[in-house]
JSON list of C-alpha atoms in Angstrom, two decimals:
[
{"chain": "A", "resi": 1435, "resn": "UNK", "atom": "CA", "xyz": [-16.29, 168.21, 117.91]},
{"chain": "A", "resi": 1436, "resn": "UNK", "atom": "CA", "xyz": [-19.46, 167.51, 115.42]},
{"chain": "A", "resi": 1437, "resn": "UNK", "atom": "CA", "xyz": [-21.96, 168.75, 118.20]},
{"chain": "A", "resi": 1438, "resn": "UNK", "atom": "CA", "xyz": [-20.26, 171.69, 118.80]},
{"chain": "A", "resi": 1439, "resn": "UNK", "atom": "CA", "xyz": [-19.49, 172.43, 114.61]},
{"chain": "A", "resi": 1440, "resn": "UNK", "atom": "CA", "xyz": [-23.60, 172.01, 114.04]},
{"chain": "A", "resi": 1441, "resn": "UNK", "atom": "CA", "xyz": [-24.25, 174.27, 117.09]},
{"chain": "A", "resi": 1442, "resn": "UNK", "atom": "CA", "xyz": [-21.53, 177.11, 115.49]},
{"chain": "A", "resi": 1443, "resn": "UNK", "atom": "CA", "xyz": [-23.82, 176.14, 112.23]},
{"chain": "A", "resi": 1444, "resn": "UNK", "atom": "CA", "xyz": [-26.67, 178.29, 114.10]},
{"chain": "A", "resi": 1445, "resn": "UNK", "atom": "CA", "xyz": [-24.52, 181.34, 113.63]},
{"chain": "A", "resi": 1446, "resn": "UNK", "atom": "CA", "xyz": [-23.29, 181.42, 110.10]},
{"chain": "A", "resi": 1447, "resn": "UNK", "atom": "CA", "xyz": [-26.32, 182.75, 108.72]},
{"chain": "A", "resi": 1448, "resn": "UNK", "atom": "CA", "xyz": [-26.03, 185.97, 111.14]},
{"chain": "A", "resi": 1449, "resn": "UNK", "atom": "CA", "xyz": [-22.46, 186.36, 110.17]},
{"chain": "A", "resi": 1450, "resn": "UNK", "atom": "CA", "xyz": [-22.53, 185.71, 106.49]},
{"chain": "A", "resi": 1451, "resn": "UNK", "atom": "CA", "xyz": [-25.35, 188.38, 106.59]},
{"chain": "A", "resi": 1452, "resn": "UNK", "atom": "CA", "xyz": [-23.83, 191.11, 108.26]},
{"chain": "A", "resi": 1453, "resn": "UNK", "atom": "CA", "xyz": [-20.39, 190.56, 106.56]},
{"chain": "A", "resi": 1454, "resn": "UNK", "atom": "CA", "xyz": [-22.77, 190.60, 103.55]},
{"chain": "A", "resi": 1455, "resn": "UNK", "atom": "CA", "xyz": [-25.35, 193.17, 103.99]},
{"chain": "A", "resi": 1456, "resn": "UNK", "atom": "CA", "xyz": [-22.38, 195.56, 105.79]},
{"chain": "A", "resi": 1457, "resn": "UNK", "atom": "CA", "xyz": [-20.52, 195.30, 102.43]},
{"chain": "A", "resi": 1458, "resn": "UNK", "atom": "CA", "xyz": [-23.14, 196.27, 100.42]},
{"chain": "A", "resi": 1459, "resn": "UNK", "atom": "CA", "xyz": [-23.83, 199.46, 102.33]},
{"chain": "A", "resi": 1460, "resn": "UNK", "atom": "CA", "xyz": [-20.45, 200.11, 101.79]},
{"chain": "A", "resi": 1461, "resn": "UNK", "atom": "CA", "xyz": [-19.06, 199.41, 98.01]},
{"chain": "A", "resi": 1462, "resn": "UNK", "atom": "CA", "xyz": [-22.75, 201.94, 97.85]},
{"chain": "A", "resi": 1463, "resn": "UNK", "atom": "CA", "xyz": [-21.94, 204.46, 100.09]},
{"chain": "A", "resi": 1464, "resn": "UNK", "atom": "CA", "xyz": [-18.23, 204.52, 99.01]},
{"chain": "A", "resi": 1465, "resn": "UNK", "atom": "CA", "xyz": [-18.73, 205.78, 95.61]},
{"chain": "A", "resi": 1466, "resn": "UNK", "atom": "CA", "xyz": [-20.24, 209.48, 97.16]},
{"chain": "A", "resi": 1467, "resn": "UNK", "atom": "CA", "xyz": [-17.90, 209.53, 99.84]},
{"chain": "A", "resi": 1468, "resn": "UNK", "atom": "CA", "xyz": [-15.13, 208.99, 97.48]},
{"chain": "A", "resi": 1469, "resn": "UNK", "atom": "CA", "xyz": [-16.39, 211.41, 94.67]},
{"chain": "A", "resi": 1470, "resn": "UNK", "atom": "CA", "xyz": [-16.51, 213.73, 97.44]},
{"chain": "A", "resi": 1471, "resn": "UNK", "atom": "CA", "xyz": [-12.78, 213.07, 98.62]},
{"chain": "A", "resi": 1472, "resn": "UNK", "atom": "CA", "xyz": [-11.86, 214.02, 95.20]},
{"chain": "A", "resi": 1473, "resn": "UNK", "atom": "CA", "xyz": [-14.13, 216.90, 94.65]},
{"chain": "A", "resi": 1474, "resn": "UNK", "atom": "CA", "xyz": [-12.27, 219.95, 93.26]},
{"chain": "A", "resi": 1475, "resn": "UNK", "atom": "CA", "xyz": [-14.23, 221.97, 96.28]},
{"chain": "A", "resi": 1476, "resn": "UNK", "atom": "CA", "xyz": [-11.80, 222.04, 98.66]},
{"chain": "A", "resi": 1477, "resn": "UNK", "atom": "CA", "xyz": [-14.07, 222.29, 101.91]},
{"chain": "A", "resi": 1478, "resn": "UNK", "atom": "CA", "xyz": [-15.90, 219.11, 100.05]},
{"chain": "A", "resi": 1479, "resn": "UNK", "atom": "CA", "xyz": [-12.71, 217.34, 100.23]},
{"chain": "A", "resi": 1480, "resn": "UNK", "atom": "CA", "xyz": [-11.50, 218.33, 103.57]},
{"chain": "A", "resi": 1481, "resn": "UNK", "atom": "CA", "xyz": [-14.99, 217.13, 104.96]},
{"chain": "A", "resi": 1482, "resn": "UNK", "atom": "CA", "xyz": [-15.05, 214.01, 103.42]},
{"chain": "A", "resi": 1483, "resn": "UNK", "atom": "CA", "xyz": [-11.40, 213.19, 104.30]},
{"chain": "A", "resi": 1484, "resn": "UNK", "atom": "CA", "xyz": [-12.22, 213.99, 108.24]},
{"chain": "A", "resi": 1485, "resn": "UNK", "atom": "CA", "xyz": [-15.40, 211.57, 107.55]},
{"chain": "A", "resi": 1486, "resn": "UNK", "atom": "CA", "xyz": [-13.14, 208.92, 106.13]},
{"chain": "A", "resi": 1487, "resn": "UNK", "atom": "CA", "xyz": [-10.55, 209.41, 109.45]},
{"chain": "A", "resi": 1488, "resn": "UNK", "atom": "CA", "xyz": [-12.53, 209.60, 111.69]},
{"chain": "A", "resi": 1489, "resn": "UNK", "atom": "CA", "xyz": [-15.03, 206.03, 110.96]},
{"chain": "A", "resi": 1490, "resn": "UNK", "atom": "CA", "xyz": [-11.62, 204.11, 109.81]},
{"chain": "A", "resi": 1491, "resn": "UNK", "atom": "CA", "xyz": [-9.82, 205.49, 113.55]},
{"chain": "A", "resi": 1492, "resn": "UNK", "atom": "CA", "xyz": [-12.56, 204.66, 115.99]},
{"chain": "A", "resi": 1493, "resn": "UNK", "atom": "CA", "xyz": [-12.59, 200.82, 116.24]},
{"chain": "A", "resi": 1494, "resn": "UNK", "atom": "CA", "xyz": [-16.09, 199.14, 115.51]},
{"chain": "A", "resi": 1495, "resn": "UNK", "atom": "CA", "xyz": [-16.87, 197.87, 118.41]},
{"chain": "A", "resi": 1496, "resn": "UNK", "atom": "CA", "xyz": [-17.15, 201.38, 119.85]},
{"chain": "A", "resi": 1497, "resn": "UNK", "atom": "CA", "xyz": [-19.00, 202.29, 116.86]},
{"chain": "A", "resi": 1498, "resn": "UNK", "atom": "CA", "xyz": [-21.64, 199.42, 117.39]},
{"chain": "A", "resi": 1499, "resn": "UNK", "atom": "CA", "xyz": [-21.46, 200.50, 121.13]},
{"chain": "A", "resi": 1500, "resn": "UNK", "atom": "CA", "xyz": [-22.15, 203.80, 120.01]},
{"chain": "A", "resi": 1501, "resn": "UNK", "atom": "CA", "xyz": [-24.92, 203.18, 117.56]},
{"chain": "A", "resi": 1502, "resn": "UNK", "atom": "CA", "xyz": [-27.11, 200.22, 119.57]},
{"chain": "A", "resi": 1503, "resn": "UNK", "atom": "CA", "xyz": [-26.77, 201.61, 123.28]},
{"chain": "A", "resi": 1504, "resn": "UNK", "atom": "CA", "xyz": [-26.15, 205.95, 121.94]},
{"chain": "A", "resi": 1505, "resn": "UNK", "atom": "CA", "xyz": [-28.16, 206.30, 119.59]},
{"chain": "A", "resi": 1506, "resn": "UNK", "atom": "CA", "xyz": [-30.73, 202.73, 119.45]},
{"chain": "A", "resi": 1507, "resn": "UNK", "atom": "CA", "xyz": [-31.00, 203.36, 123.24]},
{"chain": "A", "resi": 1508, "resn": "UNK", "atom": "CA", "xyz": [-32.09, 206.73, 123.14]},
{"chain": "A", "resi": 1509, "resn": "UNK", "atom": "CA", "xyz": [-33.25, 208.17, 120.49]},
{"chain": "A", "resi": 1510, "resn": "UNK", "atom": "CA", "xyz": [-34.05, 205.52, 117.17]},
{"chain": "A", "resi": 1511, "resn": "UNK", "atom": "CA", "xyz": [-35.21, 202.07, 118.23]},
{"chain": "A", "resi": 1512, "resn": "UNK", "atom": "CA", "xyz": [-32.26, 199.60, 116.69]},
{"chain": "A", "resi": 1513, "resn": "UNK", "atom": "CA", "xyz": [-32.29, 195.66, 116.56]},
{"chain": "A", "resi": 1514, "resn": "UNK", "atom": "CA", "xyz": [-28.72, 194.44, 117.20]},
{"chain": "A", "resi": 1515, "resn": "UNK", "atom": "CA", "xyz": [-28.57, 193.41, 113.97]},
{"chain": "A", "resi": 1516, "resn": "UNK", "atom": "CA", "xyz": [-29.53, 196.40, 112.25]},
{"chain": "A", "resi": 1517, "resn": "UNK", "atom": "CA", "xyz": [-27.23, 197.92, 114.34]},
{"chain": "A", "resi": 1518, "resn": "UNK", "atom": "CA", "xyz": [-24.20, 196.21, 113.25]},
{"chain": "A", "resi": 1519, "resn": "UNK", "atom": "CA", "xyz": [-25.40, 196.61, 109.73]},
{"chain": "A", "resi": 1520, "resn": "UNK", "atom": "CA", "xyz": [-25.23, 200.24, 110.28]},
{"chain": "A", "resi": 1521, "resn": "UNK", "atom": "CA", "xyz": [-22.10, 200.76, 112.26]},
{"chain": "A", "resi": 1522, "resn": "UNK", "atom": "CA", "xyz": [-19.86, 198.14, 109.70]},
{"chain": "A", "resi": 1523, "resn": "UNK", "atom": "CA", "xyz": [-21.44, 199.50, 106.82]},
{"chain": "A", "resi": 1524, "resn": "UNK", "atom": "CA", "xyz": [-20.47, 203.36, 107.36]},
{"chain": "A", "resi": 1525, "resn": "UNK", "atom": "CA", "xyz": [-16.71, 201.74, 108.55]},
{"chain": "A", "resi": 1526, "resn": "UNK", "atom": "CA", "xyz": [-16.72, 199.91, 104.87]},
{"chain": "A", "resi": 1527, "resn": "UNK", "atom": "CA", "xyz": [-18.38, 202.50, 103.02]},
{"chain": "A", "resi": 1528, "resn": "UNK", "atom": "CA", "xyz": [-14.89, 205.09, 104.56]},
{"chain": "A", "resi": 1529, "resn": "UNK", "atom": "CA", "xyz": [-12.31, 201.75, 103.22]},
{"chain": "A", "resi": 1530, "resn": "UNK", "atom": "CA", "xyz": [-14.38, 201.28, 100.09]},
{"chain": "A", "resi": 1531, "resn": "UNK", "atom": "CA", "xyz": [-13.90, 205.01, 99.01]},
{"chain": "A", "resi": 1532, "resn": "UNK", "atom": "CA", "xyz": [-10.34, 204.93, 100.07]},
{"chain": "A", "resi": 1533, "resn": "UNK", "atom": "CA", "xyz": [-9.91, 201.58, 97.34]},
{"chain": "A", "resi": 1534, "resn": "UNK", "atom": "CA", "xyz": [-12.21, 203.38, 94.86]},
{"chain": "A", "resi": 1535, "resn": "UNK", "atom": "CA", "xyz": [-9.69, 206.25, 95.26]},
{"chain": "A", "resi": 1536, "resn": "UNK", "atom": "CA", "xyz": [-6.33, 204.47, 94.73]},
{"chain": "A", "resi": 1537, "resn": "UNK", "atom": "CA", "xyz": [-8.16, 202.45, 91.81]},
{"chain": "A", "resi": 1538, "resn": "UNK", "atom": "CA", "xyz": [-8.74, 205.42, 89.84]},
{"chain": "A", "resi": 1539, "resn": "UNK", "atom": "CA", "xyz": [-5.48, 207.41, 90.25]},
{"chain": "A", "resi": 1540, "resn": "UNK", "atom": "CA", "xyz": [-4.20, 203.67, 89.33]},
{"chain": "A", "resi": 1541, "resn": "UNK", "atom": "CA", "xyz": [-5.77, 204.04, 85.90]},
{"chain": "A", "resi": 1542, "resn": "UNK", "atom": "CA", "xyz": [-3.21, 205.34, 83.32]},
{"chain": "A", "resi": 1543, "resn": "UNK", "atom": "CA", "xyz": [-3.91, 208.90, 81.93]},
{"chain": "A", "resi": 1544, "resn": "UNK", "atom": "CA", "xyz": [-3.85, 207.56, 78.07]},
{"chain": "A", "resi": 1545, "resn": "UNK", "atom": "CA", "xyz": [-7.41, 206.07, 78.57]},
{"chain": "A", "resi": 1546, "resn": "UNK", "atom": "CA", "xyz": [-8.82, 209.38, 79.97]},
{"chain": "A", "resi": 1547, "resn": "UNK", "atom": "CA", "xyz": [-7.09, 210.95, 76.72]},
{"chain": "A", "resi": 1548, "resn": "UNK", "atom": "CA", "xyz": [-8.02, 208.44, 74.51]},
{"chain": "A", "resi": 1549, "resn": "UNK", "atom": "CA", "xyz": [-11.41, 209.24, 75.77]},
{"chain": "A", "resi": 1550, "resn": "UNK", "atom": "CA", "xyz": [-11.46, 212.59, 74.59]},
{"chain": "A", "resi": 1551, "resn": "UNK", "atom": "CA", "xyz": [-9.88, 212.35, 71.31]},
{"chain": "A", "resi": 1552, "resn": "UNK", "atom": "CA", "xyz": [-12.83, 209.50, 70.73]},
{"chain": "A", "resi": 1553, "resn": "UNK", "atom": "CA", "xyz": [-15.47, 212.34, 71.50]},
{"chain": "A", "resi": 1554, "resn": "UNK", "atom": "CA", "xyz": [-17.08, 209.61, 74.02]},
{"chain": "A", "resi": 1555, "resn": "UNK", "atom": "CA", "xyz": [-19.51, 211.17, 76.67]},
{"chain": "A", "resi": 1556, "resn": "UNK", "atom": "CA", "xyz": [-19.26, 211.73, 80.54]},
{"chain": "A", "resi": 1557, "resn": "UNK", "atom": "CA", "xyz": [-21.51, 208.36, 81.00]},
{"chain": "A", "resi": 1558, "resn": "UNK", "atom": "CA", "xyz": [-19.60, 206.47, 77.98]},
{"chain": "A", "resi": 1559, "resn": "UNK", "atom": "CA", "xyz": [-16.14, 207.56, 79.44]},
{"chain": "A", "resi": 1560, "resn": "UNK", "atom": "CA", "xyz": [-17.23, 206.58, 82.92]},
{"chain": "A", "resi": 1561, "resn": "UNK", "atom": "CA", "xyz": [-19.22, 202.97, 82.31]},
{"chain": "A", "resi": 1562, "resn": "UNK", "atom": "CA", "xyz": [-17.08, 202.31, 79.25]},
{"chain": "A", "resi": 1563, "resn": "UNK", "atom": "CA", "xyz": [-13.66, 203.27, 80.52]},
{"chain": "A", "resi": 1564, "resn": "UNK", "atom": "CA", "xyz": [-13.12, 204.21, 84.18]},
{"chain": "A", "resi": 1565, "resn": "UNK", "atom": "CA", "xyz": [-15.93, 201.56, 85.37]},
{"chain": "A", "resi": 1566, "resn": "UNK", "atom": "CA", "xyz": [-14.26, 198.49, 84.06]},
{"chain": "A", "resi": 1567, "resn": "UNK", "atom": "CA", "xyz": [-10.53, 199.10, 84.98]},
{"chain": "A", "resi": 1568, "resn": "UNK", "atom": "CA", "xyz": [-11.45, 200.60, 88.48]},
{"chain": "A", "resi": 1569, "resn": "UNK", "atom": "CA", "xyz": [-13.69, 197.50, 89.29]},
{"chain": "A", "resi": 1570, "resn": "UNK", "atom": "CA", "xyz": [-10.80, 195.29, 87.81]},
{"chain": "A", "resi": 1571, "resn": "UNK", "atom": "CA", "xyz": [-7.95, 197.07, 89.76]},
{"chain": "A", "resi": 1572, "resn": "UNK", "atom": "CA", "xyz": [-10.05, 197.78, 93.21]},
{"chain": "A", "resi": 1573, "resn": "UNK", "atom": "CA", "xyz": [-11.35, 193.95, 93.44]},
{"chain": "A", "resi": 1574, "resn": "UNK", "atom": "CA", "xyz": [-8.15, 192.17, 95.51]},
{"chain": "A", "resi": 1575, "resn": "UNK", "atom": "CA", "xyz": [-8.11, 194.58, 97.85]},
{"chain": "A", "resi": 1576, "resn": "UNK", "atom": "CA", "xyz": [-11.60, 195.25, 98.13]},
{"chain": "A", "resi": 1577, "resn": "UNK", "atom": "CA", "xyz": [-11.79, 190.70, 98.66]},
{"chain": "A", "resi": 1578, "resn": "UNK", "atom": "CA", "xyz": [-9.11, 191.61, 101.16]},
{"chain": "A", "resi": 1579, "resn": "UNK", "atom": "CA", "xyz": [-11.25, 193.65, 102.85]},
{"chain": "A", "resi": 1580, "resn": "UNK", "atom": "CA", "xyz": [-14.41, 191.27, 102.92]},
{"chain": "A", "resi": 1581, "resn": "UNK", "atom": "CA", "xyz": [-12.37, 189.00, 104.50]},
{"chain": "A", "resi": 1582, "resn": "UNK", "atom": "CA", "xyz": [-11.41, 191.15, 107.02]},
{"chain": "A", "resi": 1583, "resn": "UNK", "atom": "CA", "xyz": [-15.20, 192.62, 107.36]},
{"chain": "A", "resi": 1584, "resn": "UNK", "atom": "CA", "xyz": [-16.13, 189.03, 108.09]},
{"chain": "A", "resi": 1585, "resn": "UNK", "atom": "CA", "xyz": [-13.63, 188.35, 110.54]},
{"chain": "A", "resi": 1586, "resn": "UNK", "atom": "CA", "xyz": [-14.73, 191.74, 112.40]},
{"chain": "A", "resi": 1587, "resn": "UNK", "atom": "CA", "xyz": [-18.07, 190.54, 112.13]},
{"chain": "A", "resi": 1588, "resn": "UNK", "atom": "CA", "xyz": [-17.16, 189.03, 115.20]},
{"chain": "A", "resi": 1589, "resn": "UNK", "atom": "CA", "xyz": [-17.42, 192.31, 117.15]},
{"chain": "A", "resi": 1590, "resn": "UNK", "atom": "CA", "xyz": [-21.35, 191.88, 116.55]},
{"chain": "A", "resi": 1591, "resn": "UNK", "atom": "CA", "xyz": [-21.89, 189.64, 119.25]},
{"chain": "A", "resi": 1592, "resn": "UNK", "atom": "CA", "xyz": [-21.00, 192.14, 121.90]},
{"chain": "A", "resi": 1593, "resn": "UNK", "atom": "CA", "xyz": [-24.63, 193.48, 121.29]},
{"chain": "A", "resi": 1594, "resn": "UNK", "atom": "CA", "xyz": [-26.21, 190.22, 120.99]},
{"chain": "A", "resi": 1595, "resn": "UNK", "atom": "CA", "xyz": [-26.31, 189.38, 117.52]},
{"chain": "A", "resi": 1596, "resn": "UNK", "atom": "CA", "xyz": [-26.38, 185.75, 117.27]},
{"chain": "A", "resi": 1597, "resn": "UNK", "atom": "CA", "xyz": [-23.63, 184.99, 114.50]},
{"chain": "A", "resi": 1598, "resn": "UNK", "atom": "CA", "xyz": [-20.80, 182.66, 114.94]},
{"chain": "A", "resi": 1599, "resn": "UNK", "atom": "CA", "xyz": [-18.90, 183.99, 118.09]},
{"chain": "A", "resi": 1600, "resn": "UNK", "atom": "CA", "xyz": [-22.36, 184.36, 119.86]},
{"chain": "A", "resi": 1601, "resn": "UNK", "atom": "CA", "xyz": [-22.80, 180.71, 119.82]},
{"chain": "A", "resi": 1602, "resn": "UNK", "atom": "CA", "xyz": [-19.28, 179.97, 120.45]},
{"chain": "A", "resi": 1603, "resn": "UNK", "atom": "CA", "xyz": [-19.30, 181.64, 123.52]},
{"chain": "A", "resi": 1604, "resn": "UNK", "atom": "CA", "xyz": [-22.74, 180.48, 124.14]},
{"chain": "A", "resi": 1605, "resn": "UNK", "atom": "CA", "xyz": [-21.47, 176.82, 123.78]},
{"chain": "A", "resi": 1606, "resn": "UNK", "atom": "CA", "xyz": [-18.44, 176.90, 125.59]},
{"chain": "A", "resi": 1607, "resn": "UNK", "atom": "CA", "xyz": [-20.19, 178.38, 128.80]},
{"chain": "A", "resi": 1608, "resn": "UNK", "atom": "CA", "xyz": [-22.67, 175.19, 128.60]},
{"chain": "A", "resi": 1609, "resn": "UNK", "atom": "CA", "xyz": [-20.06, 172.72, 127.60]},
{"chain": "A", "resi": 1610, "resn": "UNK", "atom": "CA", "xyz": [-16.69, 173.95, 129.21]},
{"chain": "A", "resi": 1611, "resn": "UNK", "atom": "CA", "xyz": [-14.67, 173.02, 126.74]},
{"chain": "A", "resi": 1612, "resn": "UNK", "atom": "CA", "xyz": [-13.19, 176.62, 125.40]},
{"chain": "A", "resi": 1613, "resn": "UNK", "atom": "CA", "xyz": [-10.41, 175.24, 123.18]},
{"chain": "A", "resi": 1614, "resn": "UNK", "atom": "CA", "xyz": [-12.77, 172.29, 121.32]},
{"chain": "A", "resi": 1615, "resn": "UNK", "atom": "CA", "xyz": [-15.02, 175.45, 120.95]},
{"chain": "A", "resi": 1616, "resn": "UNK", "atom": "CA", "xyz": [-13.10, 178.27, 119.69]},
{"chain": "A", "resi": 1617, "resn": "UNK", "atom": "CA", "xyz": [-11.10, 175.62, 117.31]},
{"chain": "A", "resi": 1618, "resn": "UNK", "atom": "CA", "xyz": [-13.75, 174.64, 115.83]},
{"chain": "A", "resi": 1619, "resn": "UNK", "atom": "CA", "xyz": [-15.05, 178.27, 115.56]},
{"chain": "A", "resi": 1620, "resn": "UNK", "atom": "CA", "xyz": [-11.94, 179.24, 113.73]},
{"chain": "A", "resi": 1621, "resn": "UNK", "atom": "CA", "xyz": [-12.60, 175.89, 111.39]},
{"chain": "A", "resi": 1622, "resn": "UNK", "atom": "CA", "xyz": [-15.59, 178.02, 110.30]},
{"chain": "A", "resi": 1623, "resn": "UNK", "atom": "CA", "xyz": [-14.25, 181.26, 109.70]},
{"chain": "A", "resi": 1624, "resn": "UNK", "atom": "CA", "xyz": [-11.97, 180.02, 107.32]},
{"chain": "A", "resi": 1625, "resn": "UNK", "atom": "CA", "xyz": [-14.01, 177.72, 105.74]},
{"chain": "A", "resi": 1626, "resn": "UNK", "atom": "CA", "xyz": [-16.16, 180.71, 104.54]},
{"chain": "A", "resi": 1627, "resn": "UNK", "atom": "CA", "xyz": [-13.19, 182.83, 103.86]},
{"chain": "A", "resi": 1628, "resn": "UNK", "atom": "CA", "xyz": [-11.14, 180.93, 101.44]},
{"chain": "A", "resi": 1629, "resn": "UNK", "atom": "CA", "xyz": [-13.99, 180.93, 98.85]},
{"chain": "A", "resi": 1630, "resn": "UNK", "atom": "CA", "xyz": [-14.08, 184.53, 98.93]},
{"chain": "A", "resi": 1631, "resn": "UNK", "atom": "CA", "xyz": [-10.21, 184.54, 97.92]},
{"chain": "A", "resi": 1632, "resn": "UNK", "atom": "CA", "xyz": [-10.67, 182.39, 95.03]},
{"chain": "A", "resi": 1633, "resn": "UNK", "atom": "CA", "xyz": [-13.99, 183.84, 93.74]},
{"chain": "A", "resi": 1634, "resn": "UNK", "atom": "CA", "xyz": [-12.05, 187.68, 93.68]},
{"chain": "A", "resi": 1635, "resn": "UNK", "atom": "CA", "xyz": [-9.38, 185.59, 91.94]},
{"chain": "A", "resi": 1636, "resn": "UNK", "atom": "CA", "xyz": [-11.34, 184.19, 89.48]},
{"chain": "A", "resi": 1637, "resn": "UNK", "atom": "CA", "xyz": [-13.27, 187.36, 88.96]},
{"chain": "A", "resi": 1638, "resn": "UNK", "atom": "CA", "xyz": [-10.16, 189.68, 88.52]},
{"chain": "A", "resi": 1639, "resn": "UNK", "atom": "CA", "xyz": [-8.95, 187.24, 85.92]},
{"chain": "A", "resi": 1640, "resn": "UNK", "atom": "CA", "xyz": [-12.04, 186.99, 83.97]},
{"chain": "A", "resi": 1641, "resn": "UNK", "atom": "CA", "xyz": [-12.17, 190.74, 84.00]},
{"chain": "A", "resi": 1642, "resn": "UNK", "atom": "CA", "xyz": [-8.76, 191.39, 82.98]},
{"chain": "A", "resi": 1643, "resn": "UNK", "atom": "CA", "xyz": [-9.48, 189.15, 79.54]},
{"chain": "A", "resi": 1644, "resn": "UNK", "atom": "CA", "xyz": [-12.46, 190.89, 78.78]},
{"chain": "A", "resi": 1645, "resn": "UNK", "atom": "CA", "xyz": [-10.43, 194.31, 78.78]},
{"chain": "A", "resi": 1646, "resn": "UNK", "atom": "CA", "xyz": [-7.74, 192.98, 77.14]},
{"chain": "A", "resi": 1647, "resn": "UNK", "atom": "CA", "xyz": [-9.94, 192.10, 74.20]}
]
């Protein structure tokens, strides 16, 4: 089991930075898309909720599919793991607005008011106000989704990116030994998973005091 554990070690790297890197791109991208979603324009908001359907229906792997062998193999030349950057960054950025979304409308109407009445200005009310309760309110699910994101990172191997199922399937066609392999796999996915729980734990507490002060 300790051979095949530092073999699997070969593929964190490539996971943690897709998962990574993928996340970025979308808690970025998700701020537009949502600001679009809620855009008083309707054909703005119609748009950007068919955007939002239509990357969170089509599972990734037919996105990365579509992205490394569509468009990489035809028309823009794509490493695998730019690829899978790509393809789970768009699906995160559509998720990401969706949180953003429910974050704000979670925000009581009293602090928009008290806004107002306080004379603040759009960028005051925004990076004063809204910015600290939405991060504080969107950050369990948006851990949640991380988790997930890094779990579905998995799907990058099916274009040859080299992260942790790669090898795993790479080791158990040398060694034979499937279950060893894929136990041992699984050993690694949560080992980088629960730190991401209690870090958005400890982060949505420490936020919470400071805006209770």
């Amino acid at each position: 089991m300790k051979d095949i554990l530092m073999m699997l070690l070969n593929g964190i790297p490539w996971t943690i930075a897709v998962t990574v890197l993928a996340f970025c791109v979308g808690v970025v991208l998700g701020f537009p898309i949502c600001a679009l979603r809620m855009s008083r324009v309707k054909v703005l908001s119609i748009l950007a909720a068919m955007l939002v359907l239509t990357l969170r229906s089509i599972p990734p792997i037919v996105w990365l599919f579509f992205i490394f062998f569509g468009i990489g193999g035809g028309y823009i030349s794509l490493s695998p793991f730019t690829a899978a950057v790509v393809g789970l960054g768009l699906i995160t950025a559509a998720h990401m607005s969706e949180v953003y979304r429910g974050a704000f409308a979670a925000i009581p109407a009293g602090q928009f008011e008290a806004a107002y009445v306080l004379n603040l200005s759009a960028p005051q009310r925004f990076f004063d106000v809204v910015l600290p309760q939405l991060v504080r309110i969107a950050i369990p699910t948006s851990a949640t989704y991380a988790i997930g994101l890094l779990k579905d990172s998995a799907v990058a191997s099916t274009i040859g990116v080299g992260e942790i199922s790669f090898q795993a399937y790479q080791v158990s066609q040398q060694t034979f030994q499937g279950l060893s392999v894929y136990t041992a796999a699984a050993v690694v996915y949560l080992v980088l998973s629960v730190p991401v729980a209690l870090f958005s734990r400890w982060l949505s507490a420490t936020l919470k005091q400071r805006i209770a002060r």
